[in-house]
CSV table of C-alpha atoms and ligand atoms in Angstrom, one decimal:
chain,number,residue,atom,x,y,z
A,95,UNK,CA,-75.8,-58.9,-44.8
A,96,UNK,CA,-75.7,-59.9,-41.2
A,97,UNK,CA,-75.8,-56.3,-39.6
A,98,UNK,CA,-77.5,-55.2,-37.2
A,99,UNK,CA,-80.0,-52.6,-39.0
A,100,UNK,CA,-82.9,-51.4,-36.7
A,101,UNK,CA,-85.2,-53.1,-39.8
A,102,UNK,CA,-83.1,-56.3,-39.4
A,103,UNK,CA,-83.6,-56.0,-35.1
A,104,UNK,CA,-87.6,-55.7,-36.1
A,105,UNK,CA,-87.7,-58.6,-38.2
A,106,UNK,CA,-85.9,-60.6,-35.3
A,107,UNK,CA,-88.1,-59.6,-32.4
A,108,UNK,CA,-91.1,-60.4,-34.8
A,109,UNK,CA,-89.9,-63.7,-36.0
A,110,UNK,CA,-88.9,-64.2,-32.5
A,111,UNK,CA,-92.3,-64.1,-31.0
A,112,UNK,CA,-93.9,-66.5,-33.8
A,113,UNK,CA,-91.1,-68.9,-33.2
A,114,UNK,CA,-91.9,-69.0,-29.6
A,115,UNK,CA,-95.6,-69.5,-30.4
A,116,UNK,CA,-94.8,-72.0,-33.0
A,117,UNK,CA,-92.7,-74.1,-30.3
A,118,UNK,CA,-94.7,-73.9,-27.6
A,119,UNK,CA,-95.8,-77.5,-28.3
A,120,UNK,CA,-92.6,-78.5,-29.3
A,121,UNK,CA,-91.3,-82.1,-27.0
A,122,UNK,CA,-89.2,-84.4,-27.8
A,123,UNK,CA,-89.3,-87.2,-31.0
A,124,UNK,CA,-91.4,-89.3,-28.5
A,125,UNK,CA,-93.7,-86.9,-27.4
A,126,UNK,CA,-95.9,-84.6,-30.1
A,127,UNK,CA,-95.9,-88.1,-32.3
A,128,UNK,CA,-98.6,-89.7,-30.8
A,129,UNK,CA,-100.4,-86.2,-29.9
A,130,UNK,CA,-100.3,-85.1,-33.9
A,131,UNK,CA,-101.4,-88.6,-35.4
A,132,UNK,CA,-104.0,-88.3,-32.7
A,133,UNK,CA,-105.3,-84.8,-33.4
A,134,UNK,CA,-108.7,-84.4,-34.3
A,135,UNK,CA,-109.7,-84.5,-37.8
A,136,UNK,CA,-109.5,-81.5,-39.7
A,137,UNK,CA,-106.4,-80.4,-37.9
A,138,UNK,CA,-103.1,-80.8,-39.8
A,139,UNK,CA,-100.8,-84.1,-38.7
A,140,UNK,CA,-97.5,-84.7,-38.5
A,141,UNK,CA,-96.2,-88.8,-38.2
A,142,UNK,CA,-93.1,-90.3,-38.4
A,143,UNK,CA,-91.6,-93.9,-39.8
A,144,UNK,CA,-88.4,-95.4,-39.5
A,145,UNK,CA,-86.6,-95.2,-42.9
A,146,UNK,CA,-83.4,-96.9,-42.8
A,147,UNK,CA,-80.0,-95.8,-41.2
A,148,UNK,CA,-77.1,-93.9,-42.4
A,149,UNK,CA,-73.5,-94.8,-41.1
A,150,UNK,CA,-75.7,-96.7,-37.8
A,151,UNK,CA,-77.9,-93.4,-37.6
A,152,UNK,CA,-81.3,-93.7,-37.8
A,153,UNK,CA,-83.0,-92.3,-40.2
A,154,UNK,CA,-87.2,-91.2,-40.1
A,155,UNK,CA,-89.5,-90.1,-42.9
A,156,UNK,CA,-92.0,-87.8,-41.3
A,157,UNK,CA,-95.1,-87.1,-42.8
A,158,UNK,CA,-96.9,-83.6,-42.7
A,159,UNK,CA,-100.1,-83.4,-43.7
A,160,UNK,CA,-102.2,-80.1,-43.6
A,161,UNK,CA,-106.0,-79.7,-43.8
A,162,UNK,CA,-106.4,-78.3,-48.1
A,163,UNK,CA,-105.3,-81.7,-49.6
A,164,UNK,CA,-101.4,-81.0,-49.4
A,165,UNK,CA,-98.7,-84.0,-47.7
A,166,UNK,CA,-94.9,-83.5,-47.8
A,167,UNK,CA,-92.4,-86.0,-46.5
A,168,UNK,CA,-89.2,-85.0,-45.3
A,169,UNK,CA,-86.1,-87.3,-44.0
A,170,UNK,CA,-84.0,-86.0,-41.3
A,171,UNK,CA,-80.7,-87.4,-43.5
A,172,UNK,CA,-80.2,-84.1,-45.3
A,173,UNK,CA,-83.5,-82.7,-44.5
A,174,UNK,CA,-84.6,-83.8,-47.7
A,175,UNK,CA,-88.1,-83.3,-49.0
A,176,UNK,CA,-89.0,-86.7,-50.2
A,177,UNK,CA,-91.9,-86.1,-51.8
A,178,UNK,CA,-94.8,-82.6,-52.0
A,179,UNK,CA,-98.0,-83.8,-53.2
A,180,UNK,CA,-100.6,-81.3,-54.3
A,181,UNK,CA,-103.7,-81.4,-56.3
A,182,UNK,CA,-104.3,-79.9,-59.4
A,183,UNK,CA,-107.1,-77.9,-60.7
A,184,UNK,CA,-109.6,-80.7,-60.6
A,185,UNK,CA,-108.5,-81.8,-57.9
A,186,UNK,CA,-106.5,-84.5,-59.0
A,187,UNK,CA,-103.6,-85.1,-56.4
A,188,UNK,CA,-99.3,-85.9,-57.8
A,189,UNK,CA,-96.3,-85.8,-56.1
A,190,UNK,CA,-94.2,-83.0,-57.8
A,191,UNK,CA,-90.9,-83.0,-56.1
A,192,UNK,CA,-88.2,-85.7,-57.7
A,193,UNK,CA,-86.7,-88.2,-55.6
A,194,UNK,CA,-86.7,-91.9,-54.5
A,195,UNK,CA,-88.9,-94.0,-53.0
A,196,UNK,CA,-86.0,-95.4,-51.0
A,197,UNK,CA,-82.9,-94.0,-48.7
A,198,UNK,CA,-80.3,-96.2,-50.4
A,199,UNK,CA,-80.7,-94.1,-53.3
A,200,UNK,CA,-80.0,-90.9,-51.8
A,201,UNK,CA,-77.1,-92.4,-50.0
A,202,UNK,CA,-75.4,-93.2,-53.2
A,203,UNK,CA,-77.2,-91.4,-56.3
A,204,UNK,CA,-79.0,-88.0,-55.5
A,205,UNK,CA,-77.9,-85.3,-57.5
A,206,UNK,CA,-79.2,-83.2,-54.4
A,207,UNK,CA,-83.0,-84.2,-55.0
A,208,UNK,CA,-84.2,-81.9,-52.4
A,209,UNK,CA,-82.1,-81.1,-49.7
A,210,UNK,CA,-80.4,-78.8,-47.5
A,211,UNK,CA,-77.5,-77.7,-49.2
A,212,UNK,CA,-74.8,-76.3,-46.5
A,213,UNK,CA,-72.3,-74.9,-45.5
A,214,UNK,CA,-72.5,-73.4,-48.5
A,215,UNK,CA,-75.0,-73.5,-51.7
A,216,UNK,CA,-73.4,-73.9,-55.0
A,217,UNK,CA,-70.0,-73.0,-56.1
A,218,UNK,CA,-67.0,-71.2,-54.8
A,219,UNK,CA,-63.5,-70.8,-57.2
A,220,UNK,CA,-60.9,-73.8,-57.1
A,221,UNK,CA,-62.6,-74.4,-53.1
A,222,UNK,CA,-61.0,-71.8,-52.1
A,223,UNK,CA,-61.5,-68.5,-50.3
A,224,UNK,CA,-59.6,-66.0,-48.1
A,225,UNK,CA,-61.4,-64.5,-44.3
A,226,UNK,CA,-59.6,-62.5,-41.9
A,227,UNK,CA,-56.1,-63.1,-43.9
A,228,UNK,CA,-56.3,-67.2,-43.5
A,229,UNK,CA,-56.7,-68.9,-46.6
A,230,UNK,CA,-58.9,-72.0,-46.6
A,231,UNK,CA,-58.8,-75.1,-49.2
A,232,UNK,CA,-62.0,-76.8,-49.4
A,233,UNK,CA,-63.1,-80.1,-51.2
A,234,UNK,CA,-63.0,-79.6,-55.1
A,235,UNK,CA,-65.6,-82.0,-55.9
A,236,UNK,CA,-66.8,-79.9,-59.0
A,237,UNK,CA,-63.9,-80.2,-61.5
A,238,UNK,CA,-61.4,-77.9,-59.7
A,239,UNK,CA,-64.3,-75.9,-57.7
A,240,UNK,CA,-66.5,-76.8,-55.0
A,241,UNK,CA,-69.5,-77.3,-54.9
A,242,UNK,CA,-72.8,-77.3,-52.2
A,243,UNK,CA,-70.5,-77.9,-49.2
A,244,UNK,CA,-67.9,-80.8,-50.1
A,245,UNK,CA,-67.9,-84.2,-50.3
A,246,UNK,CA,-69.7,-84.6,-47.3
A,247,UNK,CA,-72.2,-81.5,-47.2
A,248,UNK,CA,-75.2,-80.8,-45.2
A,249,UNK,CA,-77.0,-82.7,-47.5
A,250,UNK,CA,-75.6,-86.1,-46.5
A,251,UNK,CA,-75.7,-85.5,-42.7
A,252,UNK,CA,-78.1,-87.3,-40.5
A,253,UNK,CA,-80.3,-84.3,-38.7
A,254,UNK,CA,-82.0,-84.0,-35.0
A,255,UNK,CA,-85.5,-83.6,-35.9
A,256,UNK,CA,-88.3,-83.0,-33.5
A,257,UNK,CA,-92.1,-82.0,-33.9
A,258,UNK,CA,-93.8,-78.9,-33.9
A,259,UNK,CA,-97.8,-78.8,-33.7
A,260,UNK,CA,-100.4,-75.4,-34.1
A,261,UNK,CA,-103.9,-75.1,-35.1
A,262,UNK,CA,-103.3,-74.5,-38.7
A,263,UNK,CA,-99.5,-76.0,-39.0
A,264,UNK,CA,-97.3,-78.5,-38.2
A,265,UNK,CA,-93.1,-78.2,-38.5
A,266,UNK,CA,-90.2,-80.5,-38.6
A,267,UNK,CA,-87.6,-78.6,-36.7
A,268,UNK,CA,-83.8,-80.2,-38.1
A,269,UNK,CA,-80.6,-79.4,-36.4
A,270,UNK,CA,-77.1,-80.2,-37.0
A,271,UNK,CA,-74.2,-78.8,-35.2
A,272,UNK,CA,-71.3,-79.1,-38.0
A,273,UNK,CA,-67.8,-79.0,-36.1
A,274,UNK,CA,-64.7,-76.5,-36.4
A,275,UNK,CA,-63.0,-77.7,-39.7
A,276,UNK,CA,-65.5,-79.9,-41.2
A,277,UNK,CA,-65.4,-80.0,-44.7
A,278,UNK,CA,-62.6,-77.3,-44.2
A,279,UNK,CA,-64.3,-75.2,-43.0
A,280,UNK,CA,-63.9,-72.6,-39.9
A,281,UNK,CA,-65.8,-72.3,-36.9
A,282,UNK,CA,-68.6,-74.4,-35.1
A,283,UNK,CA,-71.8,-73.8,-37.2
A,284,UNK,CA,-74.7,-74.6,-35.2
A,285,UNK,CA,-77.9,-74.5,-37.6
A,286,UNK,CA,-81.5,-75.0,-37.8
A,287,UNK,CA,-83.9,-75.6,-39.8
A,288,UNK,CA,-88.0,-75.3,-39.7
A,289,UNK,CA,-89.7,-76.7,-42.1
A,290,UNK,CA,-93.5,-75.9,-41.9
A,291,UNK,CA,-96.7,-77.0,-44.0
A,292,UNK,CA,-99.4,-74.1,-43.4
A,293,UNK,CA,-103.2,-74.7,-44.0
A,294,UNK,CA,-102.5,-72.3,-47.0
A,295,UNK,CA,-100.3,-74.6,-48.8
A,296,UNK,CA,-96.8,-73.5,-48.0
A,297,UNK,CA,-94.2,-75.1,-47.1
A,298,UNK,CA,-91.9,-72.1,-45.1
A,299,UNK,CA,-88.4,-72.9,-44.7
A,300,UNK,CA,-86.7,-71.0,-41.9
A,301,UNK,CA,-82.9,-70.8,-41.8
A,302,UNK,CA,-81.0,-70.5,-38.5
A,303,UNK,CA,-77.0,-70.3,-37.9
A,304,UNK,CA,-74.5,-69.0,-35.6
A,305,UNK,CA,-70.8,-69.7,-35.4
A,306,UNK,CA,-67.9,-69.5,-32.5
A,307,UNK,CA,-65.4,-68.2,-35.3
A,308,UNK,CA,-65.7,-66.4,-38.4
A,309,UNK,CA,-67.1,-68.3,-41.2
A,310,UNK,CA,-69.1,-68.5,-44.2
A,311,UNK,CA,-72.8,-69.7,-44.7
A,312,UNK,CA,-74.8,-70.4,-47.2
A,313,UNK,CA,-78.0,-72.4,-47.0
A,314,UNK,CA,-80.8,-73.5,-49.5
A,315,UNK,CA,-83.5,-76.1,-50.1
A,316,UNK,CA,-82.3,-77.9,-53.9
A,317,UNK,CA,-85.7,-79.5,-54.6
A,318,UNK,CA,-86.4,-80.5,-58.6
A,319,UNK,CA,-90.0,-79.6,-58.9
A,320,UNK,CA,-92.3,-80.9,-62.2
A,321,UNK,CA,-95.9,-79.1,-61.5
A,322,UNK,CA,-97.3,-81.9,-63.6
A,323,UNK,CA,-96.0,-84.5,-61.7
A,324,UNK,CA,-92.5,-86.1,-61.4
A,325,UNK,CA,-91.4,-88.6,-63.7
A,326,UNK,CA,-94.2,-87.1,-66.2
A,327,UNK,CA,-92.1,-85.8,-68.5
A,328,UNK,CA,-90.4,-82.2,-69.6
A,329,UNK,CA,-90.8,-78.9,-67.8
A,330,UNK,CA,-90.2,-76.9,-70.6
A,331,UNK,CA,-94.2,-76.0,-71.2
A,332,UNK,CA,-93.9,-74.6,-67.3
A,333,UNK,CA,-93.9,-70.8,-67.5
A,334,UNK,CA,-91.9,-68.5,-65.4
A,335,UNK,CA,-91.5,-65.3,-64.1
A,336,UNK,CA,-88.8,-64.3,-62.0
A,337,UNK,CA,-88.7,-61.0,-60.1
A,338,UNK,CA,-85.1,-60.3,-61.9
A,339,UNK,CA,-83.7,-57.8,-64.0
A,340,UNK,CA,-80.4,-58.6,-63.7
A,341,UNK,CA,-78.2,-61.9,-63.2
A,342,UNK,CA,-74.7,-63.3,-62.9
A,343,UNK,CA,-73.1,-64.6,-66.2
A,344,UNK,CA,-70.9,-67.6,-65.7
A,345,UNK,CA,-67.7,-68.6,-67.1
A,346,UNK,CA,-66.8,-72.5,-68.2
A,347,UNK,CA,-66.7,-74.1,-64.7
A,348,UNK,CA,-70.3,-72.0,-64.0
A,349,UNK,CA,-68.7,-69.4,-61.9
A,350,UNK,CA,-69.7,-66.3,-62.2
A,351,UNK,CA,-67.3,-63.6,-63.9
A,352,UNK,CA,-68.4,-60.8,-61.3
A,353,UNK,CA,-70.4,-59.0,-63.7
A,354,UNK,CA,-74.1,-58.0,-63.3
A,355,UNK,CA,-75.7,-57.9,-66.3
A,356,UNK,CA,-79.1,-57.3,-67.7
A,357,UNK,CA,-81.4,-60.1,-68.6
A,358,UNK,CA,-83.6,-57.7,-71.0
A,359,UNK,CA,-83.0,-58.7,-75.0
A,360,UNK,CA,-81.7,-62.2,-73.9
A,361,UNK,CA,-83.1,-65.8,-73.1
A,362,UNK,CA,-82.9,-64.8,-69.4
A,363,UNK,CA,-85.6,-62.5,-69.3
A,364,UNK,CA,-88.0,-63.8,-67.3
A,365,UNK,CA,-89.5,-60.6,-66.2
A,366,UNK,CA,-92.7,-61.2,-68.0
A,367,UNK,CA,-94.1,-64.9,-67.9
A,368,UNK,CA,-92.5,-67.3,-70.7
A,369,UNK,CA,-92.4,-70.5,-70.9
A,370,UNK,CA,-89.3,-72.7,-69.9
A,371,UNK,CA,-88.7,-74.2,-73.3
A,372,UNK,CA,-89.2,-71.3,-75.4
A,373,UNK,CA,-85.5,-70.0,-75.9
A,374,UNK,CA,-83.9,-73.0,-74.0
A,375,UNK,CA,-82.0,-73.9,-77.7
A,376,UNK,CA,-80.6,-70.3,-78.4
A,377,UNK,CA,-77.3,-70.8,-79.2
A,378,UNK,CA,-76.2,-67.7,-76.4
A,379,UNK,CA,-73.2,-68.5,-75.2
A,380,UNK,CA,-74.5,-68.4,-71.6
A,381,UNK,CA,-77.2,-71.1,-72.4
A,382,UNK,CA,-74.7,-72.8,-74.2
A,383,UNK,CA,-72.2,-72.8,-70.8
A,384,UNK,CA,-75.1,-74.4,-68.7
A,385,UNK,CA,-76.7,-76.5,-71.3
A,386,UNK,CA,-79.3,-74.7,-70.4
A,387,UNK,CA,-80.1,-72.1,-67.4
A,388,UNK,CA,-78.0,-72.6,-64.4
A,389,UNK,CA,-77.7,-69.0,-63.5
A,390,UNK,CA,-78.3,-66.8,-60.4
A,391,UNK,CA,-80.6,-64.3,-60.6
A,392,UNK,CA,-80.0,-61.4,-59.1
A,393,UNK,CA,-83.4,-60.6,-57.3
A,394,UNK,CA,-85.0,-56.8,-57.9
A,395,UNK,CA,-84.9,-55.4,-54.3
A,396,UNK,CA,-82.4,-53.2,-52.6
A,397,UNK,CA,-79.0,-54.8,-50.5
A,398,UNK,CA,-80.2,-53.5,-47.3
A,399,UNK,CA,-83.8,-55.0,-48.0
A,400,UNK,CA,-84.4,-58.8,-46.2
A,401,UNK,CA,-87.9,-58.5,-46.2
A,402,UNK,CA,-89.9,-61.7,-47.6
A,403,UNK,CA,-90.9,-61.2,-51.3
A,404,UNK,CA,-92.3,-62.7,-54.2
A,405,UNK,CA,-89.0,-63.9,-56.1
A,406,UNK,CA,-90.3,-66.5,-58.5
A,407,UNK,CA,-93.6,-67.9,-60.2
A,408,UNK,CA,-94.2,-71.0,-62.0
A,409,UNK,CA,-97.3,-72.3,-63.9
A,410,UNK,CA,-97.9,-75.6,-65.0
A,411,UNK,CA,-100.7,-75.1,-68.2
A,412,UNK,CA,-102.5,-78.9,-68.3
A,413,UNK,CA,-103.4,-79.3,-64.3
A,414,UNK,CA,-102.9,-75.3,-63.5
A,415,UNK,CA,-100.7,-76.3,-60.6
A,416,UNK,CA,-98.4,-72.6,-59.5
A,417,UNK,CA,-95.7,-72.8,-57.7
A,418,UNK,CA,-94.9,-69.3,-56.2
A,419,UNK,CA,-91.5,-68.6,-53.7
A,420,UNK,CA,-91.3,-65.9,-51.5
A,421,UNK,CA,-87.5,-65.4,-50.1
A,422,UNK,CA,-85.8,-63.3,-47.7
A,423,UNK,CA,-82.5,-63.8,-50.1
A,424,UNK,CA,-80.6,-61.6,-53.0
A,425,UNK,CA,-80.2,-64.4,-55.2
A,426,UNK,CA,-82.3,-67.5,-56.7
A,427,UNK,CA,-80.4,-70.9,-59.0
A,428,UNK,CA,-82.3,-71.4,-61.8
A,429,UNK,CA,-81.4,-74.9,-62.6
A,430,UNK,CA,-83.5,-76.3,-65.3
A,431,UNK,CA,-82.2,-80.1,-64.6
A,432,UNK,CA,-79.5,-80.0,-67.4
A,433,UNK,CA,-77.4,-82.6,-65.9
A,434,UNK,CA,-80.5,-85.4,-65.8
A,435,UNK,CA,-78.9,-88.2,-68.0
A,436,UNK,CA,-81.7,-90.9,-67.7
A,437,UNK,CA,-79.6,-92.8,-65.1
A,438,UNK,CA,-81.9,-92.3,-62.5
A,439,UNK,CA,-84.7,-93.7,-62.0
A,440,UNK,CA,-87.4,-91.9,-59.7
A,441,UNK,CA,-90.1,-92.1,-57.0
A,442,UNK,CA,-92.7,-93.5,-59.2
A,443,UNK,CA,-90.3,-96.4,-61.3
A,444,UNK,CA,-90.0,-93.9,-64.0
A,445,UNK,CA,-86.5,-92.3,-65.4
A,446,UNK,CA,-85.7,-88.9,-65.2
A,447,UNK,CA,-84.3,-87.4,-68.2
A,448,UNK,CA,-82.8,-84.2,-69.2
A,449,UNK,CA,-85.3,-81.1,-68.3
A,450,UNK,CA,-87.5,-83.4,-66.0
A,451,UNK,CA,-87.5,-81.0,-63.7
A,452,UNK,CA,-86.2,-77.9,-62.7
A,453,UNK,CA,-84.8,-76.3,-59.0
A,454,UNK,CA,-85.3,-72.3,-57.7
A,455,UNK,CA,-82.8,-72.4,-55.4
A,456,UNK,CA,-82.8,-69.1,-53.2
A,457,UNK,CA,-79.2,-67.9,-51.7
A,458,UNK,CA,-76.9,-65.5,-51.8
A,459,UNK,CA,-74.5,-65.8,-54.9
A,460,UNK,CA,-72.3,-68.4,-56.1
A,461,UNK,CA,-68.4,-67.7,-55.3
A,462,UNK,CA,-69.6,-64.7,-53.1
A,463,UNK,CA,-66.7,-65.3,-50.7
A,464,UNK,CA,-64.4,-64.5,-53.4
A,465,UNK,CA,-66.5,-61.7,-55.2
A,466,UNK,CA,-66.1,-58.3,-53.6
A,467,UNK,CA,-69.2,-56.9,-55.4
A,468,UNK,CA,-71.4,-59.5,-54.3
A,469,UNK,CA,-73.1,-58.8,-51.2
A,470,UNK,CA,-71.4,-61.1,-47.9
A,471,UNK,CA,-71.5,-64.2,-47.3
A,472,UNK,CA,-69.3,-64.0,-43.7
A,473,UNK,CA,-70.9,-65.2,-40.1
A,474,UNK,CA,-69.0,-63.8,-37.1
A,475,UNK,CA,-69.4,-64.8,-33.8
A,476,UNK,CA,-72.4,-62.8,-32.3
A,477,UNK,CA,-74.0,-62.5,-35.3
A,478,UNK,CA,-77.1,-64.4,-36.2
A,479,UNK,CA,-78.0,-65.9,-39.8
A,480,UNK,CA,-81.3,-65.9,-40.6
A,481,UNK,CA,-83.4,-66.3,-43.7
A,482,UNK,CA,-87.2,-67.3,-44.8
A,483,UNK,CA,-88.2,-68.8,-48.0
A,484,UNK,CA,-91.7,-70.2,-48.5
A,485,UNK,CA,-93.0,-72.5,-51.4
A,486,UNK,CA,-96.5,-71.8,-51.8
A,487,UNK,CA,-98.8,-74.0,-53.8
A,488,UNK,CA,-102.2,-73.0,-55.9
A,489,UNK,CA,-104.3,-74.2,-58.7
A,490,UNK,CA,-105.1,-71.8,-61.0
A,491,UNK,CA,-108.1,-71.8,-63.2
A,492,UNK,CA,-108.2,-71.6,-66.9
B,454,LIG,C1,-76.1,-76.2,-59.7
B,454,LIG,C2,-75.9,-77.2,-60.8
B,454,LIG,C3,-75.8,-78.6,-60.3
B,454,LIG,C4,-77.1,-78.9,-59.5
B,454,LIG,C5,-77.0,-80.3,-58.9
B,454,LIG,C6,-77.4,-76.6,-58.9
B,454,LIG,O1,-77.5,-75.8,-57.8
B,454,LIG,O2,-76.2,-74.9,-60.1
B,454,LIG,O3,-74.8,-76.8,-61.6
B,454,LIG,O4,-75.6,-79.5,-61.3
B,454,LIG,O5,-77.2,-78.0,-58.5
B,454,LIG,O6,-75.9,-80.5,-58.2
């Protein structure tokens, strides 16, 4: 996953030179502020406000705002996307990423609304997994597995964030150094993350990690998107298509048995567009594991291939809002918000109930650490992690 193929060495020097384009106008928290709430009109903005503090951190909500109608806001605790709003096909503007209007709530009650998940996406076995002969015990805060880092994951960390300004972007640029042994796990882990809003209405998310000691990594973004708004109601009209012929059946606890199988003649073929709904009620005893989907999909493209490709497309029929994600990843979570009880109650005052809304998560594979088959999920020193997935927004027309 991490070798150094003379494709992989291309894509580095490549994404290298953008990188240093993107930050040439990079300061500190101080400094692009005032420049990017400043910027002329018609040129994407970036602003910040103070949102609370977490254990006597400060905590921001930033504010990006690009030039075709599109604003995301994104805290620095977790680098959580707060909030993506995007118009429809009339033009008609909603906010279609759950959350909260207020920091508290995260603290205490997010069921991962939009975050960094780290040091490692979704499950591994009984939270545990064996590198280099040393076995490691991690947090089993999933029954007996773990599950998106621990008890104290990426997701509840409290990021450095600083601004990043071009002529048709602007990026929030997160990083967290997570210590030797935290959450159990080995090595330093020194990680970034760019999130930028084009003028085409993406949001790119660009992964970055190295380690002092051999590790494991695993990062994603665990927004719940509804394309007709959150708190509207069910996303089981939304039709998808995933790029997947294959995925990774789960046993009881959700991890996956090892096998590969085929999605064709079952409710997981997604190869041609379908709606959400339509066979979320077969009785197959996958669907019935997850209530619902809560798979990896194993994404049609060859190991050795980390070039960005379409993985996932989602249509919303009333407002035409499509959701489309690229990924430099194997594997995308289908989660189709299964474990939304009504307990929550969201952004715009309204509760979120069972298939509100759903999360793509791209990643490598659940349990890869303990999975032979799967491809690797190890960081060595030297090495560089680095991955790209974009969420790109449209409105189609009828
Ligand atoms: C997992 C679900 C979990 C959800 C929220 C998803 O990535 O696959 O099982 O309930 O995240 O934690």
């Amino acid at each position: 996953m991490f070798a150094l193929t003379s494709r992989r060495v291309l894509r580095r020097v490549a994404t290298f030179v953008g990188l240093v384009l993107l930050l040439g106008s990079v300061t500190g928290p101080a400094g692009p502020m005032t420049a990017a709430a400043t910027s002329a009109r018609g040129a994407p903005t970036i602003t910040k406000v103070p949102w609370g503090t977490v254990g006597g951190q400060p905590v921001d909500l930033y504010t990006l705002t690009n030039t075709k109608g599109m604003t995301v806001k994104i805290t620095n605790y977790g680098g959580i996307i707060q909030s993506i709003d995007v118009p429809d096909r009339r033009g008609r503007r909603a906010n279609v990423a759950l959350g909260f209007d207020n920091l508290d709530d995260y603290v205490t009650s997010s069921p991962y609304f939009g975050c960094i998940t780290g040091r490692y996406a979704n499950r591994i076995a009984n939270g545990r997994f064996t590198l280099d002969g040393v076995t490691y015990q991690l947090a089993q805060n999933n029954g007996v597995n773990h599950l998106h880092g621990g008890n104290v994951g990426f997701d509840k960390r409290v990021w450095a964030a600083r601004t990043a300004k071009r002529r048709d972007s602007v990026a929030l640029v997160l990083t967290y150094t997570s210590p030797a042994g935290e959450e159990n796990y080995p090595g330093t882990l020194t990680t970034k993350v760019t999130y930028t809003l084009t003028d085409r209405n993406e949001i790119r998310m660009d992964y970055h990690a190295t380690t002092d000691a051999a590790t494991i990594v695993n990062l994603t973004n665990h927004t719940y998107f509804n394309l007709a708004g959150e708190g509207s109601g069910t996303i089981e009209d939304h039709v998808l298509e995933l790029e997947a012929r294959r995925y990774t059946p789960v046993d009881a606890t959700l991890i996956p048995t090892g096998e590969i199988a085929p999605v064709a003649r079952t409710p997981f073929d997604f190869t041609r567009p379908t709606a959400i709904g339509q066979r979320i009620r077969d009785a197959h005893p996958q669907i019935v594991i997850g209530q619902g989907y809560d798979h990896n999909f194993v994404l049609d493209r060859r190991p050795e291939d980390e070039s960005l490709k379409l993985a996932a497309r989602v249509s919303e029929p009333r407002g035409g809002r499509v959701l489309e994600i690229l990924t430099t990843e194997p594997g995308i979570q289908f989660y189709s918000g299964n474990f939304l009880d009504g307990t929550l109650v969201g952004t715009s005052g309204r509760v979120y109930r069972q298939t509100d809304g759903f999360a793509l998560e791209t990643q490598h594979y659940p349990d890869s650490p303990n999975q032979p088959n799967f491809p690797s999920t190890v960081l060595r020193p030297g090495e560089e992690y680095e991955t790209t997935t974009i969420y790109r927004f449209s409105a189609g027309h009828r």
